[in-house]
mmCIF file of N, CA, C and O in Angstrom:
data_model
loop_
_atom_site.group_PDB
_atom_site.id
_atom_site.type_symbol
_atom_site.label_atom_id
_atom_site.label_comp_id
_atom_site.label_asym_id
_atom_site.label_seq_id
_atom_site.Cartn_x
_atom_site.Cartn_y
_atom_site.Cartn_z
ATOM 1 N N GLY A 1296 53.105 224.240 35.622
ATOM 2 C CA GLY A 1296 51.693 224.356 35.928
ATOM 3 C C GLY A 1296 51.326 223.554 37.156
ATOM 4 O O GLY A 1296 52.190 223.059 37.871
ATOM 5 N N CYS A 1297 50.037 223.395 37.384
ATOM 6 C CA CYS A 1297 49.500 222.674 38.538
ATOM 7 C C CYS A 1297 48.562 221.561 38.064
ATOM 8 O O CYS A 1297 47.812 221.745 37.114
ATOM 9 N N MET A 1298 48.620 220.434 38.777
ATOM 10 C CA MET A 1298 47.728 219.308 38.460
ATOM 11 C C MET A 1298 46.537 219.318 39.420
ATOM 12 O O MET A 1298 46.713 219.526 40.624
ATOM 13 N N MET A 1299 45.357 219.102 38.858
ATOM 14 C CA MET A 1299 44.143 218.961 39.667
ATOM 15 C C MET A 1299 43.261 217.929 38.982
ATOM 16 O O MET A 1299 42.870 218.107 37.830
ATOM 17 N N ASN A 1300 42.978 216.851 39.692
ATOM 18 C CA ASN A 1300 42.135 215.770 39.169
ATOM 19 C C ASN A 1300 42.592 215.297 37.793
ATOM 20 O O ASN A 1300 41.790 215.101 36.891
ATOM 21 N N GLY A 1301 43.902 215.147 37.646
ATOM 22 C CA GLY A 1301 44.451 214.602 36.404
ATOM 23 C C GLY A 1301 44.573 215.592 35.253
ATOM 24 O O GLY A 1301 44.942 215.219 34.154
ATOM 25 N N LYS A 1302 44.261 216.847 35.478
ATOM 26 C CA LYS A 1302 44.366 217.857 34.421
ATOM 27 C C LYS A 1302 45.415 218.889 34.811
ATOM 28 O O LYS A 1302 45.473 219.321 35.951
ATOM 29 N N LEU A 1303 46.250 219.273 33.828
ATOM 30 C CA LEU A 1303 47.296 220.254 34.051
ATOM 31 C C LEU A 1303 46.770 221.647 33.732
ATOM 32 O O LEU A 1303 46.241 221.889 32.653
ATOM 33 N N TYR A 1304 46.909 222.553 34.707
ATOM 34 C CA TYR A 1304 46.494 223.948 34.530
ATOM 35 C C TYR A 1304 47.734 224.828 34.520
ATOM 36 O O TYR A 1304 48.720 224.535 35.202
ATOM 37 N N PRO A 1305 47.707 225.941 33.774
ATOM 38 C CA PRO A 1305 48.881 226.816 33.692
ATOM 39 C C PRO A 1305 49.067 227.629 34.975
ATOM 40 O O PRO A 1305 48.126 227.815 35.744
ATOM 41 N N PHE A 1306 50.285 228.118 35.192
ATOM 42 C CA PHE A 1306 50.541 229.019 36.307
ATOM 43 C C PHE A 1306 49.679 230.265 36.149
ATOM 44 O O PHE A 1306 49.372 230.683 35.044
ATOM 45 N N GLY A 1307 49.287 230.843 37.269
ATOM 46 C CA GLY A 1307 48.486 232.058 37.242
ATOM 47 C C GLY A 1307 47.074 231.809 37.729
ATOM 48 O O GLY A 1307 46.778 230.818 38.392
ATOM 49 N N HIS A 1308 46.192 232.720 37.380
ATOM 50 C CA HIS A 1308 44.791 232.660 37.814
ATOM 51 C C HIS A 1308 43.981 231.796 36.846
ATOM 52 O O HIS A 1308 44.064 231.973 35.640
ATOM 53 N N ILE A 1309 43.214 230.865 37.389
ATOM 54 C CA ILE A 1309 42.328 230.014 36.596
ATOM 55 C C ILE A 1309 40.907 230.400 36.980
ATOM 56 O O ILE A 1309 40.493 230.220 38.129
ATOM 57 N N GLU A 1310 40.168 230.966 36.052
ATOM 58 C CA GLU A 1310 38.822 231.474 36.325
ATOM 59 C C GLU A 1310 37.843 230.348 36.638
ATOM 60 O O GLU A 1310 36.957 230.497 37.469
ATOM 61 N N ARG A 1311 38.015 229.188 35.953
ATOM 62 C CA ARG A 1311 37.103 228.067 36.192
ATOM 63 C C ARG A 1311 37.752 226.763 35.740
ATOM 64 O O ARG A 1311 38.127 226.613 34.590
ATOM 65 N N THR A 1312 37.868 225.816 36.680
ATOM 66 C CA THR A 1312 38.374 224.491 36.336
ATOM 67 C C THR A 1312 37.222 223.628 35.833
ATOM 68 O O THR A 1312 36.055 224.017 35.932
ATOM 69 N N GLU A 1313 37.552 222.451 35.357
ATOM 70 C CA GLU A 1313 36.512 221.521 34.896
ATOM 71 C C GLU A 1313 35.572 221.113 36.022
ATOM 72 O O GLU A 1313 34.435 220.743 35.780
ATOM 73 N N ASP A 1314 36.060 221.171 37.264
ATOM 74 C CA ASP A 1314 35.257 220.771 38.418
ATOM 75 C C ASP A 1314 34.655 221.954 39.164
ATOM 76 O O ASP A 1314 34.284 221.848 40.333
ATOM 77 N N CYS A 1315 34.591 223.116 38.490
ATOM 78 C CA CYS A 1315 33.916 224.296 39.029
ATOM 79 C C CYS A 1315 34.608 224.924 40.239
ATOM 80 O O CYS A 1315 33.975 225.217 41.260
ATOM 81 N N TYR A 1316 35.902 225.131 40.111
ATOM 82 C CA TYR A 1316 36.670 225.854 41.118
ATOM 83 C C TYR A 1316 37.386 227.017 40.448
ATOM 84 O O TYR A 1316 37.735 226.956 39.270
ATOM 85 N N LYS A 1317 37.610 228.090 41.208
ATOM 86 C CA LYS A 1317 38.439 229.209 40.796
ATOM 87 C C LYS A 1317 39.755 229.024 41.544
ATOM 88 O O LYS A 1317 39.746 228.836 42.761
ATOM 89 N N CYS A 1318 40.876 229.050 40.822
ATOM 90 C CA CYS A 1318 42.155 228.724 41.451
ATOM 91 C C CYS A 1318 43.252 229.712 41.095
ATOM 92 O O CYS A 1318 43.164 230.417 40.089
ATOM 93 N N ASP A 1319 44.260 229.701 41.925
ATOM 94 C CA ASP A 1319 45.511 230.399 41.649
ATOM 95 C C ASP A 1319 46.618 229.355 41.726
ATOM 96 O O ASP A 1319 46.744 228.650 42.729
ATOM 97 N N CYS A 1320 47.367 229.258 40.652
ATOM 98 C CA CYS A 1320 48.417 228.258 40.538
ATOM 99 C C CYS A 1320 49.769 228.949 40.533
ATOM 100 O O CYS A 1320 50.008 229.835 39.713
ATOM 101 N N SER A 1321 50.637 228.572 41.465
ATOM 102 C CA SER A 1321 51.998 229.081 41.483
ATOM 103 C C SER A 1321 52.932 227.903 41.712
ATOM 104 O O SER A 1321 52.489 226.796 42.014
ATOM 105 N N LYS A 1322 54.198 228.132 41.578
ATOM 106 C CA LYS A 1322 55.166 227.048 41.730
ATOM 107 C C LYS A 1322 55.042 226.423 43.120
ATOM 108 O O LYS A 1322 55.192 227.112 44.132
ATOM 109 N N GLY A 1323 54.715 225.144 43.166
ATOM 110 C CA GLY A 1323 54.616 224.413 44.419
ATOM 111 C C GLY A 1323 53.315 224.593 45.182
ATOM 112 O O GLY A 1323 53.158 224.049 46.271
ATOM 113 N N ARG A 1324 52.337 225.323 44.643
ATOM 114 C CA ARG A 1324 51.089 225.570 45.388
ATOM 115 C C ARG A 1324 49.930 225.849 44.443
ATOM 116 O O ARG A 1324 50.086 226.516 43.429
ATOM 117 N N MET A 1325 48.756 225.334 44.809
ATOM 118 C CA MET A 1325 47.526 225.638 44.087
ATOM 119 C C MET A 1325 46.431 225.864 45.119
ATOM 120 O O MET A 1325 46.111 224.978 45.905
ATOM 121 N N GLY A 1326 45.882 227.059 45.155
ATOM 122 C CA GLY A 1326 44.804 227.399 46.078
ATOM 123 C C GLY A 1326 43.516 227.593 45.304
ATOM 124 O O GLY A 1326 43.511 228.261 44.267
ATOM 125 N N CYS A 1327 42.437 226.972 45.777
ATOM 126 C CA CYS A 1327 41.172 227.012 45.036
ATOM 127 C C CYS A 1327 39.991 227.329 45.946
ATOM 128 O O CYS A 1327 40.006 227.016 47.136
ATOM 129 N N CYS A 1328 38.962 227.919 45.355
ATOM 130 C CA CYS A 1328 37.668 228.164 46.010
ATOM 131 C C CYS A 1328 36.581 227.639 45.082
ATOM 132 O O CYS A 1328 36.690 227.774 43.864
ATOM 133 N N SER A 1329 35.541 227.088 45.660
ATOM 134 C CA SER A 1329 34.450 226.567 44.837
ATOM 135 C C SER A 1329 33.624 227.702 44.242
ATOM 136 O O SER A 1329 33.497 228.770 44.835
ATOM 137 N N LEU A 1330 33.071 227.456 43.075
ATOM 138 C CA LEU A 1330 32.185 228.411 42.415
ATOM 139 C C LEU A 1330 30.714 228.093 42.699
ATOM 140 O O LEU A 1330 29.827 228.713 42.151
ATOM 141 N N PHE A 1331 30.468 227.122 43.545
ATOM 142 C CA PHE A 1331 29.096 226.687 43.818
ATOM 143 C C PHE A 1331 28.821 226.751 45.314
ATOM 144 O O PHE A 1331 29.739 226.833 46.125
ATOM 145 N N HIS A 1332 27.552 226.743 45.657
ATOM 146 C CA HIS A 1332 27.112 226.731 47.054
ATOM 147 C C HIS A 1332 26.532 225.357 47.363
ATOM 148 O O HIS A 1332 25.830 224.778 46.539
ATOM 149 N N ASN A 1333 26.823 224.851 48.542
ATOM 150 C CA ASN A 1333 26.282 223.555 48.951
ATOM 151 C C ASN A 1333 24.839 223.704 49.419
ATOM 152 O O ASN A 1333 24.492 224.671 50.085
ATOM 153 N N VAL A 1334 24.028 222.737 49.087
ATOM 154 C CA VAL A 1334 22.630 222.709 49.521
ATOM 155 C C VAL A 1334 22.597 222.098 50.921
ATOM 156 O O VAL A 1334 23.138 221.022 51.141
ATOM 157 N N VAL A 1335 21.992 222.804 51.874
ATOM 158 C CA VAL A 1335 21.995 222.323 53.255
ATOM 159 C C VAL A 1335 20.614 221.978 53.792
ATOM 160 O O VAL A 1335 20.502 221.276 54.773
ATOM 161 N N SER A 1336 19.570 222.459 53.158
ATOM 162 C CA SER A 1336 18.237 222.201 53.688
ATOM 163 C C SER A 1336 17.246 222.024 52.550
ATOM 164 O O SER A 1336 17.030 222.951 51.770
ATOM 165 N N TYR A 1337 16.686 220.833 52.452
ATOM 166 C CA TYR A 1337 15.687 220.551 51.424
ATOM 167 C C TYR A 1337 14.875 219.335 51.855
ATOM 168 O O TYR A 1337 15.234 218.641 52.807
ATOM 169 N N ASP A 1338 13.810 219.064 51.174
ATOM 170 C CA ASP A 1338 12.923 217.946 51.476
ATOM 171 C C ASP A 1338 13.577 216.648 50.994
ATOM 172 O O ASP A 1338 13.471 216.280 49.839
ATOM 173 N N THR A 1339 14.302 215.973 51.892
ATOM 174 C CA THR A 1339 15.043 214.767 51.509
ATOM 175 C C THR A 1339 14.138 213.595 51.147
ATOM 176 O O THR A 1339 14.564 212.666 50.481
ATOM 177 N N GLU A 1340 12.900 213.658 51.588
ATOM 178 C CA GLU A 1340 11.967 212.571 51.282
ATOM 179 C C GLU A 1340 11.487 212.629 49.831
ATOM 180 O O GLU A 1340 11.352 211.608 49.168
ATOM 181 N N ASN A 1341 11.234 213.830 49.331
ATOM 182 C CA ASN A 1341 10.671 213.989 47.988
ATOM 183 C C ASN A 1341 11.653 214.545 46.955
ATOM 184 O O ASN A 1341 11.340 214.583 45.775
ATOM 185 N N CYS A 1342 12.812 215.010 47.423
ATOM 186 C CA CYS A 1342 13.741 215.686 46.512
ATOM 187 C C CYS A 1342 15.122 215.068 46.568
ATOM 188 O O CYS A 1342 15.468 214.366 47.507
ATOM 189 N N LYS A 1343 15.921 215.388 45.556
ATOM 190 C CA LYS A 1343 17.322 214.971 45.537
ATOM 191 C C LYS A 1343 18.160 216.116 44.980
ATOM 192 O O LYS A 1343 17.659 217.010 44.302
ATOM 193 N N VAL A 1344 19.454 216.080 45.269
ATOM 194 C CA VAL A 1344 20.390 217.110 44.830
ATOM 195 C C VAL A 1344 21.209 216.552 43.665
ATOM 196 O O VAL A 1344 21.747 215.463 43.753
ATOM 197 N N VAL A 1345 21.273 217.331 42.587
ATOM 198 C CA VAL A 1345 22.011 216.930 41.391
ATOM 199 C C VAL A 1345 22.965 218.066 41.019
ATOM 200 O O VAL A 1345 22.537 219.223 40.937
ATOM 201 N N PHE A 1346 24.258 217.744 40.817
ATOM 202 C CA PHE A 1346 25.222 218.785 40.457
ATOM 203 C C PHE A 1346 25.141 219.073 38.965
ATOM 204 O O PHE A 1346 25.202 218.182 38.136
ATOM 205 N N ASN A 1347 24.994 220.347 38.621
ATOM 206 C CA ASN A 1347 24.920 220.799 37.238
ATOM 207 C C ASN A 1347 26.282 221.411 36.891
ATOM 208 O O ASN A 1347 26.571 222.549 37.241
ATOM 209 N N LYS A 1348 27.139 220.624 36.208
ATOM 210 C CA LYS A 1348 28.502 221.065 35.897
ATOM 211 C C LYS A 1348 28.531 222.232 34.913
ATOM 212 O O LYS A 1348 29.433 223.053 34.941
ATOM 213 N N LYS A 1349 27.528 222.324 34.076
ATOM 214 C CA LYS A 1349 27.473 223.413 33.096
ATOM 215 C C LYS A 1349 27.313 224.763 33.795
ATOM 216 O O LYS A 1349 27.937 225.743 33.430
ATOM 217 N N ARG A 1350 26.458 224.808 34.827
ATOM 218 C CA ARG A 1350 26.206 226.046 35.579
ATOM 219 C C ARG A 1350 27.050 226.163 36.843
ATOM 220 O O ARG A 1350 26.993 227.163 37.544
ATOM 221 N N CYS A 1351 27.783 225.108 37.181
ATOM 222 C CA CYS A 1351 28.565 225.062 38.435
ATOM 223 C C CYS A 1351 27.661 225.326 39.634
ATOM 224 O O CYS A 1351 27.938 226.193 40.473
ATOM 225 N N ASP A 1352 26.587 224.586 39.724
ATOM 226 C CA ASP A 1352 25.643 224.773 40.812
ATOM 227 C C ASP A 1352 24.862 223.479 41.018
ATOM 228 O O ASP A 1352 24.824 222.615 40.149
ATOM 229 N N TYR A 1353 24.254 223.376 42.180
ATOM 230 C CA TYR A 1353 23.402 222.226 42.475
ATOM 231 C C TYR A 1353 21.960 222.557 42.139
ATOM 232 O O TYR A 1353 21.500 223.669 42.394
ATOM 233 N N ASP A 1354 21.268 221.592 41.566
ATOM 234 C CA ASP A 1354 19.829 221.688 41.350
ATOM 235 C C ASP A 1354 19.160 220.781 42.361
ATOM 236 O O ASP A 1354 19.620 219.663 42.601
ATOM 237 N N VAL A 1355 18.115 221.254 42.967
ATOM 238 C CA VAL A 1355 17.318 220.432 43.871
ATOM 239 C C VAL A 1355 16.030 220.119 43.130
ATOM 240 O O VAL A 1355 15.259 221.017 42.807
ATOM 241 N N VAL A 1356 15.847 218.851 42.813
ATOM 242 C CA VAL A 1356 14.691 218.426 42.020
ATOM 243 C C VAL A 1356 13.918 217.353 42.772
ATOM 244 O O VAL A 1356 14.461 216.669 43.637
ATOM 245 N N GLN A 1357 12.658 217.257 42.425
ATOM 246 C CA GLN A 1357 11.888 216.168 43.001
ATOM 247 C C GLN A 1357 12.455 214.875 42.457
ATOM 248 O O GLN A 1357 13.136 214.852 41.432
ATOM 249 N N LYS A 1358 12.213 213.785 43.142
ATOM 250 C CA LYS A 1358 12.746 212.506 42.684
ATOM 251 C C LYS A 1358 12.223 212.180 41.301
ATOM 252 O O LYS A 1358 12.833 211.428 40.556
ATOM 253 N N ASP A 1359 11.104 212.815 40.920
ATOM 254 C CA ASP A 1359 10.658 212.850 39.531
ATOM 255 C C ASP A 1359 11.408 214.039 38.944
ATOM 256 O O ASP A 1359 11.050 215.186 39.184
ATOM 257 N N PRO A 1360 12.522 213.829 38.180
ATOM 258 C CA PRO A 1360 13.428 214.910 37.785
ATOM 259 C C PRO A 1360 12.826 216.014 36.914
ATOM 260 O O PRO A 1360 13.466 217.028 36.686
ATOM 261 N N SER A 1361 11.606 215.863 36.469
ATOM 262 C CA SER A 1361 11.005 216.929 35.665
ATOM 263 C C SER A 1361 10.447 218.051 36.534
ATOM 264 O O SER A 1361 10.036 219.082 36.032
ATOM 265 N N LYS A 1362 10.427 217.867 37.845
ATOM 266 C CA LYS A 1362 9.880 218.871 38.759
ATOM 267 C C LYS A 1362 10.975 219.432 39.658
ATOM 268 O O LYS A 1362 11.876 218.720 40.070
ATOM 269 N N VAL A 1363 10.886 220.715 39.960
ATOM 270 C CA VAL A 1363 11.863 221.380 40.831
ATOM 271 C C VAL A 1363 11.281 221.529 42.224
ATOM 272 O O VAL A 1363 10.112 221.847 42.385
ATOM 273 N N CYS A 1364 12.105 221.314 43.239
ATOM 274 C CA CYS A 1364 11.691 221.545 44.621
ATOM 275 C C CYS A 1364 11.877 223.024 44.915
ATOM 276 O O CYS A 1364 12.907 223.605 44.599
ATOM 277 N N SER A 1365 10.921 223.639 45.531
ATOM 278 C CA SER A 1365 10.975 225.079 45.706
ATOM 279 C C SER A 1365 11.527 225.542 47.049
ATOM 280 O O SER A 1365 11.860 226.695 47.197
ATOM 281 N N PHE A 1366 11.645 224.685 48.057
ATOM 282 C CA PHE A 1366 12.105 225.126 49.363
ATOM 283 C C PHE A 1366 13.413 224.447 49.746
ATOM 284 O O PHE A 1366 13.446 223.261 50.034
ATOM 285 N N TYR A 1367 14.496 225.221 49.729
ATOM 286 C CA TYR A 1367 15.794 224.737 50.161
ATOM 287 C C TYR A 1367 16.703 225.904 50.485
ATOM 288 O O TYR A 1367 16.411 227.035 50.147
ATOM 289 N N ALA A 1368 17.801 225.620 51.166
ATOM 290 C CA ALA A 1368 18.769 226.661 51.545
ATOM 291 C C ALA A 1368 20.157 226.264 51.078
ATOM 292 O O ALA A 1368 20.478 225.091 50.972
ATOM 293 N N ARG A 1369 21.005 227.291 50.789
ATOM 294 C CA ARG A 1369 22.379 227.066 50.342
ATOM 295 C C ARG A 1369 23.341 227.829 51.229
ATOM 296 O O ARG A 1369 23.003 228.865 51.761
ATOM 297 N N VAL A 1370 24.553 227.288 51.350
ATOM 298 C CA VAL A 1370 25.640 228.011 52.024
ATOM 299 C C VAL A 1370 26.896 227.921 51.199
ATOM 300 O O VAL A 1370 27.074 227.059 50.408
#
C-alpha cells in the first residue's frame, strides 16, 4: 500500500482520504488531487476561513462563527 500522513492506504484507487484527497496508489508511487477548492477572495477583516473535514470544503464565516460571509471566490 501507500503511506500518507501516517495512514496506510491500499493499492488502487482511493476515493477519499482522511485529509480530503482522491488518490491512486501503485507500487512506489501515490498521486493525489484535492477534493476541495481553495478560498482566494473574501473579507479578511470581518471573516475567516475554516476547513470543514466532513464536507471536504472550506467555510468562510464571519469572525463571529454563527454568521456566514456571503462574498468570496474559490479556485
